[in-house]
Short mmCIF file of C-alpha atoms in Angstrom, two decimals:
data_model
loop_
_atom_site.label_atom_id
_atom_site.label_comp_id
_atom_site.label_asym_id
_atom_site.label_seq_id
_atom_site.Cartn_x
_atom_site.Cartn_y
_atom_site.Cartn_z
CA MET A 111 42.51 -5.24 -24.87
CA THR A 112 39.78 -3.93 -22.76
CA GLN A 113 36.04 -4.66 -23.98
CA HIS A 114 33.56 -1.56 -23.59
CA THR A 115 29.94 -2.68 -23.09
CA PRO A 116 27.74 -0.90 -25.80
CA HIS A 117 25.54 1.72 -25.17
CA PRO A 118 21.93 1.01 -25.70
CA SER A 119 20.40 3.20 -28.54
CA PRO A 120 17.96 5.86 -28.05
CA GLU A 121 15.32 3.14 -29.40
CA GLU A 122 16.35 0.68 -26.89
CA ASP A 123 16.11 3.13 -24.07
CA LEU A 124 12.43 4.12 -25.27
CA ALA A 125 11.24 0.69 -25.42
CA PHE A 126 12.76 0.08 -21.88
CA ILE A 127 10.63 3.06 -20.73
CA ARG A 128 7.40 1.82 -22.44
CA ARG A 129 7.90 -1.87 -21.14
CA VAL A 130 8.43 -0.10 -17.51
CA MET A 131 5.34 1.90 -17.76
CA GLN A 132 3.54 -1.17 -19.39
CA GLY A 133 4.66 -3.11 -16.30
CA ALA A 134 3.77 -0.48 -13.72
CA ARG A 135 0.10 -0.61 -15.12
CA GLU A 136 -0.22 -4.01 -14.92
CA VAL A 137 1.03 -4.22 -11.26
CA GLU A 138 -1.42 -1.51 -10.46
CA VAL A 139 -4.19 -3.60 -11.07
CA ASP A 140 -2.27 -6.53 -9.03
CA HIS A 141 -1.74 -4.15 -6.41
CA SER A 142 -5.68 -3.69 -5.68
CA GLY A 143 -5.65 -6.71 -3.96
CA HIS A 144 -3.23 -5.51 -1.29
CA LEU A 145 -5.31 -2.69 -1.09
CA ILE A 146 -8.53 -4.41 -0.53
CA LEU A 147 -6.91 -6.65 2.01
CA TRP A 148 -5.14 -3.87 4.24
CA GLY A 149 -8.12 -1.51 3.73
CA PHE A 150 -10.49 -4.06 5.20
CA LEU A 151 -8.33 -5.55 7.84
CA GLN A 152 -7.35 -1.75 9.09
CA ALA A 153 -11.05 -0.57 8.99
CA ALA A 154 -12.09 -3.96 10.89
CA ALA A 155 -9.38 -3.75 13.56
CA ALA A 156 -10.02 -0.06 14.04
CA SER A 157 -13.57 -0.72 14.55
CA LEU A 158 -13.16 -3.56 16.92
CA ALA A 159 -10.53 -1.30 18.65
CA TYR A 160 -12.83 1.35 19.17
CA LEU A 161 -15.74 -0.78 20.52
CA VAL A 162 -13.36 -1.79 22.97
CA ARG A 163 -12.59 1.58 24.21
CA GLN A 164 -16.21 2.02 24.47
CA GLY A 165 -16.43 -0.69 26.79
CA ALA A 166 -18.81 -3.25 24.59
CA PHE A 167 -16.48 -5.92 25.18
CA TYR A 168 -12.98 -6.76 26.76
CA VAL A 169 -10.23 -7.95 24.87
CA SER A 170 -6.49 -6.73 24.35
CA ILE A 171 -6.40 -3.99 21.51
CA ASN A 172 -2.89 -5.25 20.81
CA VAL A 173 -4.07 -8.78 20.14
CA ILE A 174 -6.75 -7.23 17.75
CA TRP A 175 -4.31 -5.38 15.80
CA ALA A 176 -1.66 -8.23 15.93
CA VAL A 177 -4.25 -10.77 14.77
CA ALA A 178 -5.13 -7.92 11.43
CA VAL A 179 -1.32 -7.47 11.00
CA GLY A 180 -0.66 -11.05 11.02
CA ILE A 181 -3.38 -11.70 8.48
CA GLY A 182 -2.55 -8.84 6.40
CA PHE A 183 1.29 -9.56 6.07
CA ALA A 184 0.50 -13.41 5.46
CA GLY A 185 -2.17 -12.32 2.47
CA SER A 186 0.01 -9.81 0.83
CA TRP A 187 2.86 -12.59 0.79
CA LEU A 188 0.32 -14.92 -0.77
CA LEU A 189 -0.66 -12.34 -3.26
CA ALA A 190 2.89 -11.68 -4.04
CA ARG A 191 3.67 -15.26 -4.35
CA ARG A 192 0.76 -15.46 -6.93
CA LEU A 193 2.13 -12.45 -9.06
CA ARG A 194 5.71 -13.84 -9.35
CA LYS A 195 4.04 -17.33 -10.51
CA SER A 196 2.50 -15.58 -13.21
CA ALA A 197 5.27 -13.48 -14.12
CA PRO A 198 8.63 -15.09 -15.62
CA VAL A 199 10.61 -12.20 -14.18
CA ASN A 200 10.33 -10.29 -11.40
CA SER A 201 10.19 -6.56 -12.30
CA LEU A 202 11.92 -3.60 -10.96
CA VAL A 203 8.54 -1.93 -10.20
CA ASN A 204 7.41 -5.04 -8.08
CA ARG A 205 10.25 -4.68 -6.09
CA VAL A 206 10.16 -0.95 -5.89
CA LEU A 207 6.48 -0.85 -4.78
CA ALA A 208 7.02 -4.25 -2.32
CA ALA A 209 9.77 -2.23 -0.33
CA ILE A 210 7.53 0.79 -0.47
CA TRP A 211 4.56 -0.83 1.25
CA VAL A 212 6.32 -3.53 3.27
CA GLY A 213 8.35 -0.35 4.88
CA CYS A 214 4.82 1.24 5.24
CA GLY A 215 3.37 -1.64 7.19
CA LEU A 216 6.51 -1.93 9.38
CA SER A 217 6.23 1.72 10.15
CA LEU A 218 2.48 1.33 11.06
CA SER A 219 3.35 -1.61 13.24
CA LEU A 220 5.73 0.33 15.25
CA VAL A 221 3.61 3.19 15.84
CA GLY A 222 0.88 0.86 17.00
CA PHE A 223 2.56 -1.54 19.11
CA LEU A 224 5.30 0.71 20.57
CA GLY A 225 3.59 3.77 20.50
CA ALA A 226 -0.18 3.48 21.49
CA GLY A 227 -0.08 -0.22 22.49
CA THR A 228 2.80 0.78 25.34
CA GLY A 229 1.07 4.05 26.01
CA SER A 230 4.29 6.26 25.08
CA MET A 231 1.82 7.67 22.44
CA PRO A 232 -1.68 8.87 23.42
CA SER A 233 -4.13 6.75 21.76
CA PRO A 234 -5.99 9.81 19.79
CA VAL A 235 -2.45 10.94 18.22
CA ALA A 236 -2.12 7.42 16.76
CA PRO A 237 -4.57 7.56 13.96
CA GLY A 238 -3.12 10.88 12.85
CA ALA A 239 0.60 9.37 12.70
CA LYS A 240 -0.84 6.30 10.76
CA SER A 241 -2.42 8.62 8.35
CA VAL A 242 0.57 10.41 7.51
CA ILE A 243 2.85 7.06 7.08
CA ILE A 244 -0.03 5.80 4.58
CA GLY A 245 0.14 9.26 2.44
CA CYS A 246 3.85 8.69 2.25
CA ALA A 247 3.35 5.26 0.92
CA PHE A 248 0.90 6.38 -1.75
CA PHE A 249 2.94 9.38 -2.71
CA ALA A 250 6.28 7.23 -3.17
CA SER A 251 4.02 4.64 -5.27
CA ALA A 252 2.33 7.62 -7.63
CA PRO A 253 5.59 7.85 -9.86
CA LEU A 254 5.43 4.43 -10.51
CA PHE A 255 1.89 4.50 -11.83
CA SER A 256 1.74 7.77 -13.44
CA ARG A 257 -1.91 8.20 -12.18
CA THR A 258 -3.58 11.23 -10.56
CA ALA A 259 -5.57 8.88 -8.16
CA TYR A 260 -2.63 8.13 -6.25
CA TRP A 261 -1.28 11.68 -5.89
CA ALA A 262 -4.97 12.73 -5.00
CA LEU A 263 -4.78 9.41 -2.40
CA ALA A 264 -1.58 10.70 -1.00
CA GLY A 265 -3.04 14.22 -0.56
CA ALA A 266 -6.19 12.92 1.11
CA TRP A 267 -4.02 10.71 3.70
CA TRP A 268 -2.01 13.53 4.43
CA ILE A 269 -4.88 16.10 4.83
CA LEU A 270 -6.62 13.63 7.08
CA GLY A 271 -3.44 12.95 9.20
CA GLY A 272 -2.61 16.53 9.63
CA ALA A 273 -6.40 17.37 10.83
CA LEU A 274 -6.16 14.44 13.21
CA LEU A 275 -2.70 15.68 14.61
CA VAL A 276 -4.24 19.23 15.05
CA ARG A 277 -7.35 18.32 16.76
CA PRO A 278 -6.71 14.53 18.71
CA SER A 279 -9.66 13.05 20.10
CA LEU A 280 -11.24 10.13 20.77
CA GLY A 281 -13.21 10.54 17.58
CA SER A 282 -9.84 10.22 15.78
CA ASN A 283 -10.23 6.54 16.48
CA LEU A 284 -13.64 6.35 14.76
CA VAL A 285 -12.44 8.64 11.85
CA PHE A 286 -9.65 5.81 11.04
CA VAL A 287 -12.27 3.17 10.92
CA CYS A 288 -13.67 5.29 7.65
CA ALA A 289 -10.62 6.23 6.10
CA PRO A 290 -9.14 2.79 5.11
CA ILE A 291 -12.67 1.86 3.51
CA LEU A 292 -12.54 5.39 1.67
CA PHE A 293 -9.13 5.60 0.96
CA MET A 294 -7.80 2.14 0.27
CA LEU A 295 -10.93 -0.40 -0.06
CA VAL A 296 -12.82 1.62 -2.33
CA PRO A 297 -9.78 2.58 -4.71
CA GLY A 298 -8.81 -1.00 -4.76
CA LEU A 299 -12.23 -2.48 -5.87
CA VAL A 300 -12.33 0.14 -8.56
CA LEU A 301 -8.80 -0.77 -9.51
CA ARG A 302 -9.95 -4.51 -9.59
CA THR A 303 -13.08 -4.03 -11.50
CA SER A 304 -11.08 -1.71 -14.21
CA ARG A 305 -8.58 -4.83 -15.11
CA ARG A 306 -7.21 -4.85 -18.14
CA THR A 307 -6.87 -7.88 -20.24
CA THR A 308 -3.24 -6.81 -21.96
CA PRO A 309 -0.52 -8.93 -21.59
CA ARG A 310 2.05 -8.52 -18.74
CA LEU A 311 5.41 -6.93 -19.84
CA HIS A 312 8.21 -7.47 -17.20
CA VAL A 313 11.56 -5.57 -17.08
CA ILE A 314 14.84 -7.28 -15.95
CA ALA A 315 16.37 -4.84 -13.30
#
């Protein structure tokens, strides 16, 4: 005799949605650490790379970015590990968000190392391409948080990326020094300072 799995009631569906949204709000605060980390690292690496291009000192730009990317991935792994320890169950929101931003980081690395790093992509074009990729990550993350700020940040990155692609120049690299500070580091600090004390609720995927 075949047993049918009972369908969840409307009340259970609504409870599930509330738990997802609550988990998303908590993850948003936890995600602030990643924004602060990557915003700082990108701005610092872009600053050093710009100084190298200006002849201030001599070191491989690929080495600068390799160190920054290595520190970034290691730092993100430690932040994610701390979050998993504090949460008894890994949530669907956590995993989707991690997939979005890991994909963003890998895409940026490919553009940087295989594009600008090898010379196949002109250096002034790379900041525009990177900005578009980061905009995609914010856009994909926005529905998980239901926050206007993430839609606005996605739009800001896309507008910046479009402008840098239309008018690439050596100054594009200098613009990309300021962009991670304004559109990643500062929003991350704002989220960090607005941390809520509500208990975390996680969803079994």
